[in-house]
Short mmCIF file of C-alpha atoms in Angstrom, two decimals:
data_model
loop_
_atom_site.label_atom_id
_atom_site.label_comp_id
_atom_site.label_asym_id
_atom_site.label_seq_id
_atom_site.Cartn_x
_atom_site.Cartn_y
_atom_site.Cartn_z
CA MET A 1 120.70 56.32 89.66
CA ARG A 2 118.91 58.53 92.17
CA TYR A 3 118.75 62.60 91.67
CA ALA A 4 117.16 65.36 93.20
CA GLU A 5 114.42 67.63 91.41
CA ILE A 6 113.50 70.76 92.08
CA THR A 7 109.84 70.06 92.21
CA GLY A 8 108.38 72.97 94.02
CA TRP A 9 108.99 76.72 94.08
CA GLY A 10 107.47 79.97 96.07
CA LYS A 11 108.25 83.38 97.45
CA ALA A 12 106.65 85.73 100.21
CA LEU A 13 107.33 89.64 99.83
CA PRO A 14 106.09 91.92 102.86
CA PRO A 15 103.64 94.80 100.96
CA THR A 16 105.44 97.84 102.52
CA VAL A 17 107.91 99.43 100.04
CA LEU A 18 110.88 101.52 101.32
CA SER A 19 112.03 103.49 98.15
CA ASN A 20 115.05 105.21 97.21
CA ALA A 21 113.17 108.48 97.44
CA ASP A 22 112.46 107.55 101.42
CA LEU A 23 116.05 106.94 102.39
CA GLU A 24 116.62 110.39 100.81
CA GLN A 25 114.52 111.79 103.95
CA LEU A 26 116.87 109.68 106.07
CA VAL A 27 120.44 109.78 105.05
CA ASP A 28 122.58 111.97 102.67
CA THR A 29 121.86 109.98 99.51
CA SER A 30 119.83 109.85 96.23
CA ASP A 31 118.26 107.90 93.87
CA GLU A 32 120.90 108.61 91.01
CA TRP A 33 123.82 107.56 93.39
CA ILE A 34 121.69 104.40 94.82
CA THR A 35 120.75 103.10 91.63
CA SER A 36 124.07 103.96 89.55
CA ARG A 37 126.22 101.91 92.42
CA SER A 38 124.12 99.25 93.30
CA GLY A 39 120.97 98.68 90.65
CA ILE A 40 118.45 99.12 93.56
CA LYS A 41 115.25 101.23 93.06
CA GLU A 42 113.45 99.87 96.58
CA ARG A 43 113.44 97.62 98.90
CA ARG A 44 110.43 95.55 101.27
CA ILE A 45 110.10 96.20 105.08
CA SER A 46 108.32 93.55 106.75
CA HIS A 47 105.64 93.99 109.51
CA VAL A 48 105.81 90.11 110.34
CA ALA A 49 108.11 87.95 111.83
CA ALA A 50 110.94 85.98 109.57
CA SER A 51 109.26 82.78 110.11
CA ASP A 52 105.66 83.79 108.88
CA MET A 53 107.19 85.01 105.88
CA ALA A 54 109.31 81.51 105.35
CA GLU A 55 105.78 79.82 106.11
CA LEU A 56 104.35 81.62 103.07
CA ALA A 57 106.68 80.80 100.71
CA ALA A 58 107.08 77.53 101.60
CA ARG A 59 103.38 76.74 101.80
CA ARG A 60 103.41 77.84 97.84
CA ALA A 61 106.73 75.94 97.12
CA ILE A 62 104.83 72.53 98.76
CA ALA A 63 101.66 73.40 96.55
CA ALA A 64 103.49 73.57 93.78
CA ALA A 65 105.43 70.48 94.30
CA GLY A 66 102.01 68.69 94.67
CA VAL A 67 103.34 67.23 98.39
CA GLU A 68 101.18 66.85 101.42
CA MET A 69 102.48 68.14 104.58
CA GLU A 70 102.96 64.61 106.26
CA GLN A 71 105.41 63.61 103.11
CA ILE A 72 108.34 66.35 104.27
CA ASP A 73 111.23 64.80 105.54
CA LEU A 74 113.23 67.90 106.50
CA VAL A 75 112.86 71.69 106.71
CA ILE A 76 116.20 73.63 106.19
CA ASN A 77 115.81 77.05 107.12
CA ALA A 78 118.82 79.55 105.65
CA THR A 79 119.10 82.70 107.06
CA CYS A 80 121.37 84.85 109.02
CA THR A 81 118.57 87.06 110.77
CA PRO A 82 117.07 83.90 112.98
CA GLU A 83 114.29 85.10 115.56
CA SER A 84 116.01 83.06 118.18
CA ILE A 85 119.02 81.09 118.73
CA ILE A 86 117.82 79.09 120.76
CA PRO A 87 115.36 77.53 119.11
CA ALA A 88 116.52 77.47 115.75
CA SER A 89 113.93 79.07 113.43
CA ALA A 90 113.08 76.37 111.57
CA SER A 91 111.52 75.06 114.79
CA TYR A 92 108.81 77.68 113.72
CA VAL A 93 108.69 77.44 110.20
CA GLN A 94 107.88 73.42 110.66
CA ALA A 95 105.23 73.90 113.59
CA LYS A 96 103.57 76.48 111.68
CA LEU A 97 103.43 74.26 108.41
CA GLY A 98 102.13 71.30 110.47
CA ALA A 99 105.13 69.40 108.99
CA VAL A 100 104.46 66.58 111.67
CA ASN A 101 107.03 64.06 110.34
CA ALA A 102 110.23 66.49 109.42
CA GLY A 103 113.12 67.43 111.32
CA ALA A 104 114.21 70.80 110.82
CA MET A 105 117.13 72.87 111.38
CA ASP A 106 118.58 76.55 110.60
CA LEU A 107 121.42 76.83 108.12
CA ASN A 108 123.83 80.02 108.20
CA ALA A 109 126.27 81.02 105.57
CA ASN A 110 125.19 84.28 105.21
CA CYS A 111 124.00 85.62 101.77
CA SER A 112 125.56 82.47 100.62
CA GLY A 113 123.25 80.48 103.14
CA PHE A 114 120.63 79.19 100.37
CA VAL A 115 123.55 77.95 97.88
CA TYR A 116 125.31 76.20 100.92
CA SER A 117 121.81 74.64 101.88
CA TYR A 118 120.71 73.96 98.49
CA VAL A 119 124.02 71.73 98.07
CA THR A 120 123.48 70.26 101.44
CA ALA A 121 119.76 69.33 100.50
CA ASP A 122 120.59 67.82 96.99
CA SER A 123 123.31 65.64 98.41
CA LEU A 124 120.63 64.14 101.46
CA VAL A 125 118.29 63.54 99.04
CA ARG A 126 120.73 61.77 96.23
CA THR A 127 122.03 59.56 99.02
CA GLY A 128 118.54 58.65 100.22
CA VAL A 129 118.80 60.16 103.56
CA VAL A 130 115.77 61.86 103.23
CA ASP A 131 112.97 62.08 100.44
CA THR A 132 111.31 65.25 100.50
CA VAL A 133 113.07 68.51 101.78
CA VAL A 134 111.60 72.22 102.23
CA LEU A 135 113.99 74.47 101.54
CA VAL A 136 113.39 78.04 102.60
CA GLY A 137 115.96 81.28 102.28
CA VAL A 138 114.31 83.75 104.80
CA GLU A 139 115.86 87.17 106.07
CA ARG A 140 114.49 90.20 108.10
CA LEU A 141 117.58 92.06 107.22
CA SER A 142 115.37 95.59 108.55
CA TRP A 143 116.23 94.59 112.29
CA VAL A 144 119.89 94.86 111.94
CA LEU A 145 120.33 97.81 109.97
CA ASP A 146 121.14 101.10 110.82
CA TYR A 147 119.19 103.69 109.07
CA THR A 148 121.67 106.27 109.40
CA ASP A 149 124.61 104.19 107.80
CA ARG A 150 124.18 104.69 104.01
CA ALA A 151 126.71 102.24 103.12
CA THR A 152 124.49 99.74 104.29
CA CYS A 153 120.79 101.11 104.93
CA ILE A 154 120.60 101.17 100.90
CA LEU A 155 121.18 97.67 100.38
CA PHE A 156 119.14 95.29 102.17
CA GLY A 157 115.83 94.26 102.38
CA ASP A 158 113.17 91.64 104.18
CA GLY A 159 111.74 88.47 102.06
CA ALA A 160 111.42 84.81 101.69
CA GLY A 161 111.75 82.42 98.89
CA ALA A 162 111.46 78.30 99.24
CA VAL A 163 111.85 75.45 97.09
CA VAL A 164 110.94 71.40 97.37
CA LEU A 165 113.30 68.99 96.61
CA GLN A 166 112.79 65.33 95.74
CA PRO A 167 114.25 62.13 94.18
CA THR A 168 113.66 61.27 90.56
CA ASP A 169 115.70 58.67 88.32
CA THR A 170 115.86 61.19 85.76
CA GLU A 171 119.57 63.75 85.35
CA ALA A 172 118.33 66.37 87.45
CA GLY A 173 119.98 68.79 90.66
CA VAL A 174 123.47 69.59 91.48
CA PHE A 175 126.20 68.74 88.61
CA GLY A 176 128.98 71.03 90.02
CA SER A 177 129.46 72.99 93.31
CA GLU A 178 131.72 74.73 95.02
CA LEU A 179 131.38 76.00 98.95
CA GLY A 180 134.05 78.74 100.11
CA VAL A 181 135.02 80.60 102.73
CA ASP A 182 137.90 83.19 103.74
CA GLY A 183 137.48 83.57 107.55
CA ASN A 184 140.55 85.96 108.09
CA MET A 185 138.15 88.13 105.89
CA ALA A 186 134.95 87.54 108.19
CA ASP A 187 134.93 91.06 109.79
CA LEU A 188 134.63 92.74 106.68
CA LEU A 189 130.79 91.76 106.75
CA ALA A 190 129.61 91.49 110.00
CA VAL A 191 126.72 91.99 112.57
CA HIS A 192 127.92 93.80 115.90
CA GLY A 193 126.20 93.84 118.68
CA ASP A 194 125.22 90.26 119.15
CA GLY A 195 126.46 86.72 119.82
CA THR A 196 128.57 85.43 122.88
CA VAL A 197 131.73 86.93 122.60
CA GLN A 198 129.91 90.24 122.89
CA PRO A 199 128.79 90.22 126.48
CA GLY A 200 126.26 93.18 127.48
CA SER A 201 124.75 92.59 123.60
CA SER A 202 121.68 92.92 124.83
CA LEU A 203 121.92 96.27 125.72
CA VAL A 204 123.24 97.19 122.41
CA PRO A 205 121.29 97.00 119.33
CA PRO A 206 122.82 94.52 116.84
CA ARG A 207 123.56 96.19 113.36
CA ILE A 208 125.34 95.55 110.42
CA VAL A 209 128.72 96.67 109.37
CA MET A 210 130.33 96.59 106.33
CA GLN A 211 133.36 97.64 104.79
CA GLY A 212 132.09 97.94 101.19
CA SER A 213 134.88 98.58 98.83
CA ASP A 214 136.93 95.49 100.15
CA VAL A 215 133.51 93.22 99.99
CA PHE A 216 132.94 94.17 96.38
CA ARG A 217 136.75 93.23 94.93
CA ARG A 218 136.38 89.99 96.94
CA ALA A 219 132.94 89.35 95.53
CA VAL A 220 133.60 90.05 91.67
CA THR A 221 136.40 87.36 91.86
CA ALA A 222 134.59 84.76 94.06
CA MET A 223 131.32 84.74 92.43
CA ALA A 224 133.11 84.84 88.60
CA ASP A 225 135.56 82.07 89.96
CA ALA A 226 132.97 79.66 91.45
CA SER A 227 130.72 79.83 88.49
CA GLU A 228 133.12 78.92 86.16
CA ALA A 229 134.61 76.07 88.07
CA VAL A 230 131.29 74.60 88.60
CA VAL A 231 130.51 74.77 85.26
CA HIS A 232 133.59 73.21 83.92
CA GLU A 233 132.86 70.33 86.87
CA ALA A 234 129.45 69.73 85.40
CA GLY A 235 131.05 69.11 82.14
CA TRP A 236 129.31 71.97 80.43
CA ASP A 237 130.78 74.82 78.08
CA LEU A 238 129.82 78.29 78.73
CA ASP A 239 127.34 78.34 76.02
CA ASP A 240 125.18 75.59 77.47
CA ILE A 241 124.23 77.59 80.48
CA ASP A 242 120.62 78.30 80.04
CA LEU A 243 120.56 81.08 82.62
CA LEU A 244 122.55 82.60 85.63
CA ILE A 245 120.52 82.89 88.83
CA PRO A 246 123.18 85.12 91.22
CA HIS A 247 122.97 86.35 94.39
CA GLN A 248 121.09 89.89 93.99
CA ALA A 249 123.55 91.91 95.82
CA ASN A 250 124.91 94.51 93.49
CA GLN A 251 123.86 94.77 89.98
CA ARG A 252 127.88 95.65 89.23
CA ILE A 253 128.83 92.24 90.74
CA ILE A 254 126.32 90.53 88.56
CA ASP A 255 127.44 92.42 85.63
CA ALA A 256 130.96 91.08 86.36
CA THR A 257 130.10 87.87 87.01
CA SER A 258 128.12 87.75 83.97
CA ARG A 259 131.07 89.32 81.71
CA ARG A 260 133.40 86.33 83.12
CA LEU A 261 130.91 83.65 81.65
CA ARG A 262 130.31 85.72 78.53
CA LEU A 263 126.75 85.83 78.94
CA ASP A 264 124.42 88.43 77.76
CA PRO A 265 121.87 89.84 79.71
CA ALA A 266 119.20 87.44 78.22
CA ARG A 267 121.05 84.41 80.19
CA VAL A 268 120.75 86.31 83.36
CA PHE A 269 118.16 87.14 85.89
CA LEU A 270 118.13 90.62 88.05
CA ASN A 271 115.26 91.77 90.24
CA ILE A 272 117.72 93.61 92.25
CA HIS A 273 115.79 96.77 91.59
CA ALA A 274 112.55 95.64 93.18
CA TYR A 275 113.62 94.06 96.39
CA GLY A 276 117.28 94.90 97.03
CA ASN A 277 119.55 92.16 98.83
CA THR A 278 117.51 89.98 100.86
CA SER A 279 120.42 87.80 101.75
CA ALA A 280 120.02 84.22 101.68
CA ALA A 281 116.12 84.67 100.46
CA THR A 282 117.70 86.13 97.58
CA ILE A 283 118.15 83.10 95.00
CA PRO A 284 114.90 81.26 95.61
CA ILE A 285 113.00 84.31 95.00
CA ALA A 286 114.76 84.99 91.75
CA LEU A 287 114.48 81.63 90.99
CA THR A 288 110.65 81.70 91.43
CA GLU A 289 110.19 84.79 89.34
CA ALA A 290 112.18 83.40 86.39
CA ILE A 291 109.99 80.32 86.34
CA GLU A 292 106.84 82.57 86.47
CA VAL A 293 108.60 84.35 83.46
CA ARG A 294 108.99 81.48 81.85
CA ARG A 295 112.91 82.32 81.98
CA VAL A 296 113.09 78.39 83.14
CA PRO A 297 112.45 75.97 79.98
CA PRO A 298 112.03 72.34 80.96
CA ARG A 299 115.71 70.67 81.62
CA ALA A 300 117.39 74.15 82.14
CA ASN A 301 120.90 74.46 82.65
CA LEU A 302 120.97 76.77 85.78
CA VAL A 303 123.70 78.42 87.50
CA PHE A 304 123.32 79.75 91.17
CA ALA A 305 126.20 81.77 92.75
CA ALA A 306 126.12 84.15 96.07
CA PHE A 307 128.85 85.95 98.17
CA GLY A 308 128.36 87.10 101.71
CA GLY A 309 129.45 87.10 105.16
CA GLY A 310 131.94 85.06 106.23
CA LEU A 311 133.54 86.07 103.76
CA THR A 312 131.78 83.24 102.00
CA TRP A 313 130.98 82.02 98.76
CA ALA A 314 129.13 79.56 96.79
CA ALA A 315 128.35 78.33 93.41
CA ALA A 316 126.28 75.45 91.91
CA ALA A 317 125.57 73.58 88.02
CA VAL A 318 121.99 72.84 88.52
CA ARG A 319 120.01 70.75 85.79
CA PHE A 320 116.35 72.03 86.19
CA GLY A 321 113.40 69.17 86.21
CA GLU A 322 110.78 68.25 83.43
CA ARG A 323 108.28 70.68 85.09
CA VAL A 324 108.13 74.09 85.34
CA THR A 325 104.34 74.66 86.23
CA PRO A 326 103.10 74.04 89.66
CA VAL A 327 100.93 71.14 90.83
CA GLY A 328 98.83 73.41 92.53
CA GLU A 329 98.73 77.18 93.80
CA VAL A 330 97.72 78.28 97.53
CA ASP A 331 95.59 81.41 97.86
CA ASP A 332 97.15 82.39 101.32
CA GLU A 333 98.79 85.87 101.65
CA LEU A 334 101.07 88.13 104.32
CA PRO A 335 98.26 89.61 106.63
CA GLY A 336 98.02 93.51 105.80
CA THR A 337 99.10 96.61 107.68
CA ASP A 338 97.88 100.21 107.93
CA GLU A 339 101.25 100.94 109.15
CA SER A 340 103.51 103.11 106.93
CA VAL A 341 107.15 102.26 105.87
CA TRP A 342 107.80 105.01 108.78
CA ASP A 343 105.74 103.57 111.06
CA LEU A 344 107.12 99.98 111.07
CA LEU A 345 110.78 101.75 110.65
CA ALA A 346 110.21 103.69 114.29
CA ALA A 347 109.10 100.26 115.87
CA ASN A 348 111.75 98.56 115.22
CA PHE A 349 114.35 101.30 115.84
CA LYS A 350 113.22 104.36 117.96
CA SER A 351 113.87 102.45 120.98
CA PHE A 352 117.27 102.16 119.92
CA GLY A 353 117.73 105.62 119.52
CA ARG A 354 119.15 105.12 115.87
CA LEU A 355 116.35 107.24 114.21
CA GLU A 356 114.22 110.45 115.22
CA LEU A 357 111.02 109.57 113.39
CA GLU A 358 107.82 111.51 113.76
#
């Protein structure tokens, strides 16, 4: 029987940090307020295009898998902050990689986008439609944030993570999955000022708006329910879970999900304190870091779980492969910048009149 194995993994984080102390200078907030409500200490602000972050994360994953660019059949770009509507941002990623034989597409399920895309990629590999898939989760959320709105600006950051999926005859990949949405609640978390139903949006900067308490309640229930469901679908007991790698949206949501699965902290991966919510990028970044610090043993049973705008949710019970060390590595880095975090915020937002930064 044909299965789909994760054979490569990688991440790309911009170097510029926006700390809680920095945010205290922009909005009525404090490090204690942010940390106690979200678990976030800092987040990254990108000075490069999202496709540049995606390219580096993908190159690192491709090197870890030990595959050549010509072998790649498909590039999936999971994002809710595309560089353009036409073309899809995946076209830019494919071109920058030089993956000349690959098809390319964006998939937007917001913060659930990586899990939606991973389940899709796993199915395409298992059924023989493609052999090698590069899946990137990437976001440049700083471009759709209003840094005078403390309900949203404290939560989100920029970054990218990637995996490579390839066929194998050993049991690996998705053994249980759930993809869900409650479209009636879609407006609880949305970007205003963009899209074809908002004429004149070119004159209005797009910005995230969120009904935080309503989203929180639904996220706790949906992530926990979906995680438990996919574990049972896989035929596992809760004790069989080696590591929960949840979407890094809010530590209280993650804590509630882990309690539902009866997991102690040693079986839950957290990096929300360092990067905040990078939407579709959170899980592949977290998976990469979990492998790097040896929290993913060979043949590990993993659970990916996410919740986001739409309102979407997704979970997957995943058997990892035997290899947990990279075949190769790349020395490439994102280009450096002399701009401070204030320079980047001013460049992004002063032209829209959102911030008065000196």
